[in-house]
XYZ file of C-alpha atoms in Angstrom:
544
model
C 90.975 98.323 59.781
C 94.428 97.878 60.926
C 94.360 101.082 62.603
C 91.098 100.060 64.434
C 92.569 97.070 65.233
C 95.723 98.723 67.373
C 93.014 101.015 68.854
C 91.368 97.970 70.552
C 94.625 96.382 71.305
C 95.822 99.271 73.369
C 92.530 99.780 74.886
C 92.232 96.379 75.795
C 96.257 97.092 77.282
C 94.919 99.753 79.078
C 92.873 97.935 81.147
C 95.420 94.857 81.893
C 97.938 97.511 82.676
C 95.540 99.449 85.542
C 94.201 96.526 87.036
C 98.315 95.017 87.725
C 98.728 97.035 90.914
C 96.115 95.364 92.396
C 98.357 92.365 92.821
C 100.833 94.695 95.619
C 97.275 94.270 97.610
C 96.551 91.793 100.206
C 96.049 88.917 99.556
C 98.576 88.302 96.616
C 100.225 90.957 99.205
C 103.525 91.400 96.431
C 104.055 94.801 97.919
C 107.215 95.093 95.923
C 105.529 95.031 92.421
C 103.884 98.426 93.495
C 106.990 100.162 92.808
C 107.085 98.677 88.635
C 103.912 98.027 88.502
C 102.808 101.459 86.875
C 105.255 100.825 84.436
C 103.811 99.210 81.604
C 100.393 101.879 81.738
C 102.744 104.467 82.059
C 104.675 103.278 78.875
C 101.451 102.952 76.936
C 100.093 106.109 77.862
C 103.471 108.477 77.060
C 102.954 106.567 73.626
C 99.628 107.645 72.853
C 99.384 109.475 69.853
C 96.427 112.503 70.547
C 95.811 114.143 74.085
C 92.219 112.052 73.587
C 93.640 108.745 73.060
C 95.831 109.435 76.029
C 92.706 110.151 78.249
C 90.216 107.342 77.027
C 93.297 105.034 78.355
C 93.605 107.172 81.377
C 89.780 106.624 82.079
C 89.963 102.729 80.861
C 93.298 101.890 82.980
C 91.490 103.092 86.211
C 88.250 101.313 85.623
C 90.351 98.524 85.435
C 92.351 99.177 88.355
C 88.432 99.620 90.363
C 87.646 96.781 89.270
C 90.791 94.322 90.130
C 91.439 95.754 93.755
C 87.114 95.845 94.660
C 86.312 92.645 92.223
C 85.264 90.888 95.947
C 81.969 93.270 95.646
C 80.527 91.727 92.903
C 78.727 89.612 94.997
C 76.873 92.429 96.385
C 76.822 94.893 93.505
C 76.866 92.511 90.684
C 76.525 94.241 87.156
C 76.641 97.595 89.158
C 80.313 97.777 90.209
C 81.386 97.937 86.318
C 79.731 101.284 85.984
C 80.749 102.086 89.341
C 84.219 101.329 88.008
C 83.365 103.227 85.213
C 82.923 106.065 87.225
C 85.728 106.483 89.676
C 88.236 105.596 86.431
C 87.655 109.120 85.263
C 89.773 110.539 87.815
C 92.734 109.237 86.668
C 92.329 111.380 83.050
C 94.509 113.996 84.510
C 96.825 111.860 85.340
C 97.275 110.282 81.924
C 97.509 113.709 80.491
C 100.059 114.646 82.846
C 102.257 111.246 81.904
C 101.400 111.657 77.850
C 102.623 115.456 78.330
C 106.105 115.363 80.187
C 106.579 111.445 79.789
C 106.192 111.451 76.111
C 108.347 111.726 73.112
C 111.743 112.647 74.510
C 111.594 115.645 76.709
C 114.826 116.925 77.709
C 116.538 116.907 81.231
C 114.119 119.882 82.535
C 110.713 118.438 81.614
C 112.041 114.902 82.648
C 112.781 116.327 86.301
C 109.320 118.218 86.120
C 107.751 114.874 85.376
C 109.315 113.136 88.629
C 107.036 116.035 90.543
C 104.052 116.675 88.557
C 103.086 112.681 87.463
C 103.370 111.834 91.233
C 101.358 115.026 92.338
C 98.628 114.011 89.347
C 98.379 110.380 90.957
C 97.601 111.703 94.042
C 94.945 113.855 92.950
C 92.942 111.400 91.534
C 93.207 109.134 95.272
C 92.188 112.541 96.931
C 89.203 112.739 94.978
C 88.115 108.923 95.052
C 88.385 109.032 98.670
C 85.358 110.794 99.133
C 83.006 108.261 100.955
C 80.557 109.267 97.977
C 82.610 106.908 95.668
C 83.546 104.166 98.061
C 86.471 106.040 100.240
C 89.720 105.564 100.546
C 90.168 101.795 99.803
C 92.881 100.757 97.183
C 95.438 103.641 97.855
C 98.656 102.681 96.047
C 100.548 103.663 99.301
C 98.478 101.069 101.131
C 100.027 98.480 99.469
C 103.263 99.174 101.704
C 101.407 98.259 105.190
C 103.834 95.359 105.715
C 107.136 97.461 104.621
C 108.753 98.888 108.084
C 110.323 102.037 106.219
C 107.156 102.788 104.121
C 105.201 102.677 107.795
C 107.928 105.015 109.038
C 106.957 107.045 106.311
C 103.343 107.039 107.359
C 104.209 108.853 110.426
C 105.302 111.762 108.701
C 103.559 112.551 105.339
C 100.619 109.528 106.184
C 100.001 107.270 103.232
C 99.729 110.138 101.371
C 103.331 110.423 101.187
C 103.804 105.854 100.753
C 101.903 106.956 97.427
C 104.009 109.591 96.267
C 106.894 108.116 96.532
C 105.779 105.032 94.862
C 104.521 106.747 92.045
C 108.075 108.916 91.936
C 109.613 105.423 91.672
C 107.417 104.158 88.480
C 108.152 107.553 87.216
C 112.081 107.216 87.130
C 111.778 103.576 85.859
C 110.048 104.990 83.261
C 112.608 107.272 81.947
C 115.623 105.342 82.273
C 113.371 103.136 79.850
C 112.533 105.121 77.554
C 113.875 108.549 77.235
C 118.120 107.742 77.463
C 118.642 111.664 77.466
C 117.419 111.992 80.840
C 119.390 109.420 82.932
C 120.513 111.741 84.779
C 117.210 113.174 86.474
C 115.648 109.883 86.466
C 118.793 108.523 88.901
C 118.972 111.497 90.916
C 114.851 111.193 91.534
C 115.259 107.541 92.130
C 118.247 107.992 94.608
C 116.091 110.940 96.425
C 113.476 108.561 97.350
C 116.103 106.188 98.719
C 117.268 108.734 100.866
C 114.329 110.132 101.463
C 113.266 107.274 102.733
C 116.575 106.443 104.410
C 116.803 109.483 106.383
C 113.323 109.088 107.775
C 114.305 106.019 108.761
C 117.392 107.045 110.782
C 116.223 109.976 112.377
C 112.788 110.545 112.477
C 111.725 109.476 116.392
C 109.478 106.166 117.203
C 107.040 106.382 119.517
C 108.182 106.126 123.141
C 106.237 102.639 125.076
C 104.908 103.503 127.845
C 103.046 100.673 129.363
C 100.477 98.083 127.737
C 97.115 96.941 127.829
C 95.630 93.515 127.637
C 93.271 93.109 125.403
C 91.244 90.349 124.060
C 89.731 89.770 120.693
C 86.665 87.722 120.246
C 86.220 85.944 116.891
C 83.366 83.873 117.002
C 83.201 82.865 113.110
C 80.930 82.089 110.432
C 77.078 81.389 111.877
C 74.699 80.321 109.284
C 72.299 82.996 107.958
C 69.087 81.797 109.454
C 65.860 83.140 111.927
C 68.211 83.220 115.048
C 71.463 83.978 113.643
C 71.820 87.154 115.700
C 71.407 84.538 118.719
C 73.825 82.135 117.984
C 76.206 85.125 117.140
C 75.620 86.498 120.492
C 75.647 83.136 122.158
C 79.496 82.185 120.492
C 80.707 85.742 121.522
C 79.156 85.214 125.210
C 80.943 81.687 125.500
C 83.920 82.073 124.034
C 84.600 85.649 125.720
C 83.928 83.192 129.500
C 86.463 81.552 129.008
C 88.680 84.042 129.335
C 88.257 84.243 133.135
C 91.241 84.526 135.394
C 93.227 85.474 132.400
C 93.617 89.458 134.063
C 92.253 91.114 130.738
C 91.685 95.305 130.427
C 89.457 95.208 127.622
C 87.239 92.455 125.596
C 86.956 93.909 122.030
C 83.528 91.927 120.222
C 83.056 92.633 115.933
C 80.861 94.832 114.136
C 77.177 93.340 114.474
C 78.238 91.120 117.092
C 74.757 92.050 119.018
C 71.672 92.438 116.651
C 69.520 94.198 118.596
C 69.315 97.619 120.746
C 70.387 96.637 124.444
C 67.352 99.410 125.735
C 64.530 97.000 123.315
C 66.595 93.827 124.944
C 67.645 94.476 128.796
C 68.084 90.939 129.258
C 71.137 90.648 126.440
C 72.350 93.532 128.588
C 72.133 91.674 131.922
C 73.734 88.699 130.411
C 76.627 91.392 129.039
C 77.060 92.738 132.323
C 77.144 89.449 134.261
C 80.073 88.359 131.496
C 82.241 91.662 132.143
C 81.298 90.819 135.821
C 82.897 86.988 135.334
C 85.859 88.223 133.829
C 87.270 91.342 135.420
C 86.838 93.692 132.427
C 84.474 95.892 130.305
C 83.169 94.534 127.032
C 83.238 96.467 123.736
C 80.424 95.119 121.917
C 79.179 96.473 118.296
C 75.069 96.573 118.171
C 73.675 96.369 114.708
C 69.569 97.443 115.455
C 66.472 99.963 115.016
C 66.997 102.027 117.771
C 63.308 102.745 119.891
C 61.803 105.881 119.430
C 61.830 106.263 123.345
C 62.905 105.034 126.412
C 62.353 101.372 126.586
C 61.355 100.534 130.720
C 63.578 97.401 132.230
C 61.799 94.312 132.292
C 62.021 91.354 135.085
C 64.651 89.663 132.600
C 67.106 91.915 133.303
C 68.450 91.112 136.877
C 71.075 94.096 135.875
C 68.195 96.576 135.352
C 68.585 99.382 137.716
C 71.819 99.921 137.744
C 71.880 100.291 133.539
C 68.486 101.110 132.706
C 69.128 105.121 133.061
C 71.591 105.982 130.989
C 70.473 103.026 128.039
C 67.183 105.169 128.554
C 68.437 108.290 127.678
C 70.408 107.137 125.056
C 66.962 105.871 123.630
C 64.782 108.729 124.665
C 67.022 110.767 122.081
C 66.747 108.456 119.307
C 64.243 108.646 116.125
C 64.094 105.004 115.480
C 66.343 104.328 112.469
C 69.016 101.455 112.136
C 72.077 102.662 113.902
C 75.751 100.823 113.746
C 76.760 101.443 117.510
C 80.283 100.655 119.522
C 78.869 100.382 123.309
C 80.891 99.580 126.238
C 79.901 97.590 128.908
C 80.708 96.668 132.463
C 80.167 94.782 135.717
C 76.906 97.392 136.124
C 75.862 97.261 132.651
C 76.338 99.527 129.698
C 78.917 102.646 130.635
C 76.997 105.223 128.833
C 79.568 105.509 125.929
C 78.242 104.995 122.820
C 79.804 105.666 119.458
C 77.273 105.531 116.410
C 78.904 104.703 113.116
C 79.030 108.192 111.114
C 80.723 107.190 107.745
C 78.281 104.546 106.058
C 79.706 102.124 103.336
C 77.474 103.157 99.868
C 75.354 100.314 98.763
C 75.950 98.004 101.679
C 74.971 100.833 104.778
C 72.899 103.011 102.223
C 72.277 103.674 98.855
C 73.471 107.245 97.202
C 70.044 108.663 95.525
C 67.627 105.896 96.709
C 65.353 107.385 94.525
C 66.991 106.888 91.198
C 69.446 104.004 92.195
C 67.092 101.866 94.262
C 66.664 99.337 91.964
C 70.451 98.151 93.052
C 68.623 96.135 95.942
C 67.109 93.725 93.338
C 70.235 92.947 91.521
C 72.728 92.263 94.556
C 72.987 92.926 98.244
C 72.569 96.321 98.621
C 71.054 97.756 101.892
C 67.034 97.589 101.975
C 67.265 100.734 104.233
C 69.663 103.388 104.534
C 71.166 103.126 108.424
C 71.661 106.483 110.215
C 74.715 108.088 110.609
C 76.322 109.084 113.701
C 77.240 112.749 114.630
C 80.618 113.169 116.509
C 83.314 110.986 116.888
C 83.395 109.561 120.760
C 86.043 108.739 123.119
C 85.698 106.084 125.922
C 87.217 106.111 129.573
C 88.613 102.332 130.395
C 87.292 101.563 133.665
C 90.430 100.631 135.740
C 92.909 102.202 134.009
C 92.541 105.732 134.776
C 93.398 108.123 131.661
C 93.506 105.618 129.048
C 91.165 106.334 126.713
C 89.758 104.509 123.316
C 88.442 105.063 120.365
C 86.118 103.338 118.293
C 85.739 103.084 114.734
C 83.747 100.718 112.739
C 83.904 98.755 109.775
C 85.554 100.771 106.845
C 86.040 103.906 108.759
C 89.798 102.171 109.277
C 90.248 103.115 105.672
C 89.768 106.760 106.137
C 93.354 108.367 107.604
C 91.451 111.882 108.890
C 89.137 109.776 111.690
C 91.843 108.184 113.476
C 94.243 110.828 113.394
C 91.160 112.912 114.930
C 90.678 110.417 117.642
C 94.579 110.722 118.515
C 94.334 114.542 118.563
C 91.720 114.252 120.823
C 93.538 111.770 123.657
C 92.621 108.466 122.273
C 95.432 105.767 123.536
C 93.974 102.886 121.888
C 92.428 102.621 118.558
C 89.788 100.115 117.758
C 88.288 99.026 114.512
C 85.200 96.497 114.874
C 84.522 94.716 111.368
C 82.623 92.293 109.864
C 83.793 91.132 106.391
C 81.866 87.937 106.603
C 79.684 88.659 103.423
C 83.435 88.217 101.623
C 84.898 85.647 103.652
C 86.540 83.761 100.791
C 88.248 86.802 98.826
C 90.837 89.337 99.355
C 88.478 91.693 101.367
C 89.290 90.397 104.528
C 93.204 90.688 104.183
C 93.077 94.354 102.938
C 90.769 95.496 106.080
C 93.339 93.935 107.992
C 96.078 95.816 106.086
C 94.471 99.087 106.731
C 95.067 98.892 110.876
C 99.104 99.132 110.466
C 99.101 101.881 108.264
C 96.576 104.049 110.676
C 98.651 102.444 113.509
C 102.197 104.034 112.114
C 100.366 107.229 110.992
C 99.456 108.332 114.775
C 101.296 106.233 116.847
C 99.051 104.500 118.758
C 98.305 100.875 118.736
C 95.033 99.759 116.867
C 93.125 96.495 117.367
C 91.029 95.207 114.460
C 88.137 92.943 115.780
C 86.080 91.129 113.680
C 83.197 88.524 113.750
C 84.780 86.338 110.923
C 88.411 87.164 110.794
C 90.934 88.344 109.806
C 91.488 89.879 112.983
C 94.671 91.715 113.707
C 96.429 94.248 116.061
C 99.431 96.239 115.697
C 101.837 98.765 117.757
C 102.231 102.098 117.705
C 104.913 101.770 114.758
C 102.579 99.770 112.377
C 104.080 96.375 113.755
C 102.351 93.200 114.250
C 101.308 92.768 117.574
C 100.906 88.434 118.095
C 99.349 86.341 115.466
C 96.704 87.577 113.623
C 93.570 85.034 113.523
C 92.488 84.089 110.379
C 89.019 83.980 108.871
C 89.311 79.704 109.771
C 89.574 80.996 113.499
C 87.054 80.244 115.792
C 88.436 81.717 119.448
C 89.038 84.596 121.708
C 92.928 85.470 121.925
C 94.445 87.990 124.352
C 96.864 90.514 123.354
C 99.817 92.361 124.884
C 99.295 95.668 123.311
C 102.037 98.011 123.916
C 100.755 101.912 124.699
C 103.031 104.917 123.525
C 102.972 108.639 124.492
C 104.148 111.469 121.869
C 102.727 112.539 118.971
C 103.540 111.959 114.936
C 104.599 114.060 112.591
C 101.381 113.145 110.962
C 99.523 113.734 113.915
C 100.757 117.154 114.074
C 100.499 118.514 110.334
C 97.922 116.003 108.821
C 97.760 116.028 105.273
C 100.632 118.207 104.243
C 101.472 116.158 101.318
C 98.007 116.596 99.465
C 98.463 120.507 100.603
C 101.765 119.898 98.374
C 100.689 118.627 95.764
C 97.722 120.605 95.040
C 99.651 123.751 94.856
C 102.214 122.476 92.724
C 99.560 121.403 90.249
C 98.262 124.770 90.757
C 101.282 126.665 89.818
C 101.800 124.191 86.414
C 97.967 125.064 85.768
C 98.489 129.009 86.468
C 101.815 129.350 84.570
C 100.354 126.812 81.367
C 97.432 129.121 81.298
C 99.788 132.270 80.901
C 101.380 130.821 78.793
C 98.536 130.207 76.700
C 97.393 133.806 76.608
C 100.930 134.945 75.631
C 100.939 132.214 72.874
C 97.424 133.951 71.740
C 97.843 137.348 72.063
C 97.641 139.404 68.933
C 100.364 141.315 67.342
C 100.825 145.049 67.883
C 99.530 146.750 65.045
C 101.921 148.471 62.568
C 102.767 152.002 63.641
C 101.441 154.122 60.929
C 104.386 155.460 58.358
C 105.079 159.097 57.415
C 103.931 159.640 53.818
C 107.221 160.835 51.865
C 108.138 164.950 51.148
C 106.871 166.152 48.421
C 110.233 167.782 47.003
C 109.223 171.090 44.679
C 111.135 171.011 41.586
C 111.436 174.593 39.809
């Protein structure tokens, strides 16, 4: 009975220890906690009596981490969040086994030094696996908790958020060795010191983005609109009213949030006409986001649109190629209407915008706010030229696409001078979600050396410079306003843009070498002993 009680206590402790790092992320934003938050969980895993027990506690801790970081999804997923967390939590089992293998017992200095490399690599493996879009994407990566720490942002410019995660886990690993393994203090101190020296070297010698000019970008945040049959029209009118107040402020671009336009502009040329008139009034193009069913064929302009002749051709051409599904699209509108630049969202939110394996999991719509109909995906990223600013191109992303480092890197490599994320977190207004989402833009800006605008319907909207630094004040969830930001542009290329996810490749190679060595050692131990050589029978001696 006593041993069973101990197992239950250890299981509860694993869940709690796994959940602890969530406090390092926004909204608590206790960024410093990340460097010690894994210590209780790792101490528990190293003391596991068996590998099976370590695997169980790694799984439970991983599930606890997912629930804690994504708890704000409960209004949408309800109880479905728990099996989803249980599924994703399985990804921490290899890491848990590595912790027990290299930190358990009394590791010698060599094994302790190996732990400082392999344990962080095992953690990164779990982050890489859960970054797959079908599992929710790279939301809540441990390195993302350092979004407001300038030295960490500089590390991100070298190896992306992956390098930051590696160093955070390595520091936790070194602290575990210092606490629990007195004989391994030399490699532990050397490992932690190495992390500090590497961070300092990057801070001192990696070049900062070279600022080259600026853009005056206005972010329009209309705030919450009561649900109802006319809510999309009310939201559009609120954005229109706030944008009109920008007249005379010499703006280069106005950005509206995700789902700011609730009808396809080909089907509603009256809305397109209002946007065109608004652009002409303030003297700047508008980047809006259309969340609507796209007509399956061209729509003839109507008399309600005084600007129809100017923009009907590009809009109708886009509509003619559509298949009638629901898309989320970034659309650039100028004084003569839509310019023809449109980006359709490529990576959709599981359950929020589509249901994976709907034939099996469609019942999720009955227990939460899951998507009643799957939205359609775009085919490729799009760069948009900015009217009035020759050579300046913007790279739009929609919603949680800002969580994917590869998407913003692709846009930067293709020539984007400004990254823009259009988002809406109104369903999670009083949760940690708005702050978590806004913080991701700082990482993307630092990784790519390009400024990023995070524009939302209901907050938090924020703007970050090419080093990930905050530009101006963020717009909180209580704000209903339009604000102009002086956004610095930058030239040049970061190491991350040039070399990509090299920390991931290095970790995979390191783990592969370890697995190969373990496999060879295992085969060597199982090799049968050689058969004894036959002995020569004794010679007969003749006796006479």
